[in-house]
Every structure is written in structure tokens, then in C-alpha cells.
GROMACS .gro file of C-alpha atoms in nm:
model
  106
    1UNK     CA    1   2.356  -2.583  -3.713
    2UNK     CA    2   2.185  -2.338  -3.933
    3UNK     CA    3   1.955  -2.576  -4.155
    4UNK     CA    4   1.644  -2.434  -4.096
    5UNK     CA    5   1.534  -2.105  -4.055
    6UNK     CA    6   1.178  -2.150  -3.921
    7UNK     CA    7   1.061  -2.521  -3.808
    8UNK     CA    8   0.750  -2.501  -3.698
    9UNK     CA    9   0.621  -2.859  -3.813
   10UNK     CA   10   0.563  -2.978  -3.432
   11UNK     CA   11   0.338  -2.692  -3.373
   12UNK     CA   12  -0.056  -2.778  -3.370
   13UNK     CA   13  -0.244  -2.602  -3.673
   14UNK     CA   14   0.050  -2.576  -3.817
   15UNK     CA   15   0.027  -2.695  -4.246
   16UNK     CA   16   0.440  -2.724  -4.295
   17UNK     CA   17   0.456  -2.549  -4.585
   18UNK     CA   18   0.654  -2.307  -4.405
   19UNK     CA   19   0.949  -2.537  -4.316
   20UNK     CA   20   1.223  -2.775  -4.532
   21UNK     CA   21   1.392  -2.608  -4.816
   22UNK     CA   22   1.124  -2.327  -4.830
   23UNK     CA   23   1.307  -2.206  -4.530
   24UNK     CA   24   1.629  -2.332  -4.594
   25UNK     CA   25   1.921  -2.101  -4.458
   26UNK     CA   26   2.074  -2.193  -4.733
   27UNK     CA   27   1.778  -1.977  -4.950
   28UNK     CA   28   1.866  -1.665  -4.748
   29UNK     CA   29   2.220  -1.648  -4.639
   30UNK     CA   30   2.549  -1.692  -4.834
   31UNK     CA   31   2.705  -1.996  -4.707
   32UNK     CA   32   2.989  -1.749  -4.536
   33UNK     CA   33   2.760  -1.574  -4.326
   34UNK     CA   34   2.633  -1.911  -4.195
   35UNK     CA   35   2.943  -2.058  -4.102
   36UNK     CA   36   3.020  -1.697  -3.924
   37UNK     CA   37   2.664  -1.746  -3.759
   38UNK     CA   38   2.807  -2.162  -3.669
   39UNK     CA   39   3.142  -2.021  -3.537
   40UNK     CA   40   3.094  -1.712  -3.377
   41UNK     CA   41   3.275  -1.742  -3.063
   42UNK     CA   42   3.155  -1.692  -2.691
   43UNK     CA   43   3.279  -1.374  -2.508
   44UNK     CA   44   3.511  -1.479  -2.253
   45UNK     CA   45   3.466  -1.427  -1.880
   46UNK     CA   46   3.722  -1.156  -1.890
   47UNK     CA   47   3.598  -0.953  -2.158
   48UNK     CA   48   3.261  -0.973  -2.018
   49UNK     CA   49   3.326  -0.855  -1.627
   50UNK     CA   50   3.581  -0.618  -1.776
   51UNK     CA   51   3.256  -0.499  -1.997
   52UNK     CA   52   3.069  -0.468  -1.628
   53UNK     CA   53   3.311  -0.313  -1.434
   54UNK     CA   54   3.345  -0.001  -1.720
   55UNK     CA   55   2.982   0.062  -1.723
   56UNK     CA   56   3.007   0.076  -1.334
   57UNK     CA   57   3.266   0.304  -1.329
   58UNK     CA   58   3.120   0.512  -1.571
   59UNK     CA   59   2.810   0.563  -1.367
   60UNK     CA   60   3.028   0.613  -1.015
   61UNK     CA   61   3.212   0.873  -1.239
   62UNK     CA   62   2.916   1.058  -1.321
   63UNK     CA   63   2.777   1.085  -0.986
   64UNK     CA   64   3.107   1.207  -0.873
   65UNK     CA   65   3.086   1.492  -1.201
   66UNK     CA   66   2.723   1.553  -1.062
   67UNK     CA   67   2.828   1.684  -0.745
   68UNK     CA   68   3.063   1.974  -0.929
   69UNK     CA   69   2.799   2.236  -1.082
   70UNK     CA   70   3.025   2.288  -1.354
   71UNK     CA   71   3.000   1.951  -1.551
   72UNK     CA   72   2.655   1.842  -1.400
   73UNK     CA   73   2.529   1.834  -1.792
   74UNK     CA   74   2.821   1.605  -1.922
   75UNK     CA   75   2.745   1.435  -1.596
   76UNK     CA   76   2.376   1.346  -1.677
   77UNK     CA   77   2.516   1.251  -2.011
   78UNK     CA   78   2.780   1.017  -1.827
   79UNK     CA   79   2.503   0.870  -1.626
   80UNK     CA   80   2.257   0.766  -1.915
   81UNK     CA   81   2.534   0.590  -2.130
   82UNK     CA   82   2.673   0.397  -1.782
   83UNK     CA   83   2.294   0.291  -1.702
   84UNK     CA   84   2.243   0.179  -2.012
   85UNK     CA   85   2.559   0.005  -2.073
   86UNK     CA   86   2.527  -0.156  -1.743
   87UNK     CA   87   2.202  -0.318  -1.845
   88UNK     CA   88   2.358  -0.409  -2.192
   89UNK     CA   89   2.610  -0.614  -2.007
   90UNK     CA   90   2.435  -0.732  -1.714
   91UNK     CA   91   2.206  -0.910  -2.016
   92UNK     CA   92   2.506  -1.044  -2.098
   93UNK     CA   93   2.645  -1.203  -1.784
   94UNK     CA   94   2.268  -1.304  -1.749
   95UNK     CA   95   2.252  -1.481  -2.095
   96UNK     CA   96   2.626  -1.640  -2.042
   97UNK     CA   97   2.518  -1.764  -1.673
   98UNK     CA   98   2.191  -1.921  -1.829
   99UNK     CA   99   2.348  -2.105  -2.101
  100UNK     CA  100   2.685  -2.215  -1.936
  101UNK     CA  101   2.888  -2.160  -2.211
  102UNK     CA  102   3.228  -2.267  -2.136
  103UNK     CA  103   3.402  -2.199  -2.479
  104UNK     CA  104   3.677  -1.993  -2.422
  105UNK     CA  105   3.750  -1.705  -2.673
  106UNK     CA  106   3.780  -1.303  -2.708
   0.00000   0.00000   0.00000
């Protein structure tokens, strides 16, 4: 739950002025965006790994490109978003492994 948006009571030096309603979510966000924040739902295994496998392809494709000297600069183009998209997801898979999510939804 979204009740508070910085609790740092339990830390040492700490005064707590900082926490309760001062830094109520309620103070900063409409109570919409909070239940969107409450609700949002878990990428599914599917849409993940499908996420994966397009950002491999895309970087197979553009080392296949790279070998024709015609489309070697849309290939270096091809290769930067695929790297980078493969990191995006593999954070992803990495976060969704870590936490064990098992809510299933697209």
C-alpha cells in the first residue's frame, strides 16, 4: 500500500519530521493514480520472453544486415536498439525472477 511516501523513522539520526502525513501519498498523488500505482499488474511470463526473444532477433538480424555492405548503417542502427532492448528486458526477467511474482496478467 501506498501510505507513505518516505518512512525513514527506523533510521539512526533520523528526527521524523520527514514521515506521517508530511509525506502522506495522499499529499502528492490523486487518489486514482495511487490505486493505478496498488493495481498495476505484473507482466506475464509470455509477454516478457516474447519481449526477450524480439530483442534477440533484432540483434541476430543486424549481424546478418552487417555482413551485406549495402545496409551495414541501418545495420549498426539495428544492433544498438537490439542491445539495448535486450538489456531492458533481461532487467526484467531479472527483476520478475527476484521477486517471484506469480500474478498472472498482460
Amino acid at each position: 500500500m501506498l501510505n507513505n511516501a518516505h518512512n525513514a523513522a527506523h533510521l539512526p539520526n533520523r528526527h521524523g519530521h520527514d514521515t506521517g502525513v508530511a509525506a502522506d501519498s495522499r499529499r502528492f498523488f490523486s487518489s486514482n493514480t495511487r490505486w493505478d500505482a496498488e493495481h498495476y499488474p505484473d507482466f506475464s511470463w509470455t509477454r516478457v520472453l516474447t519481449s526477450l526473444m524480439g530483442a534477440v532477433v533484432l540483434v541476430i538480424a543486424s549481424l546478418v544486415l552487417g555482413r551485406l555492405e549495402a545496409v551495414g548503417g541501418i545495420a549498426v542502427l539495428l544492433l544498438l536498439v537490439g542491445v539495448v532492448w535486450t538489456g531492458l528486458a533481461l532487467r526484467v526477467l531479472a527483476i520478475k525472477l527476484a521477486t517471484g511474482k506469480g500474478r498472472r496478467s498482460a
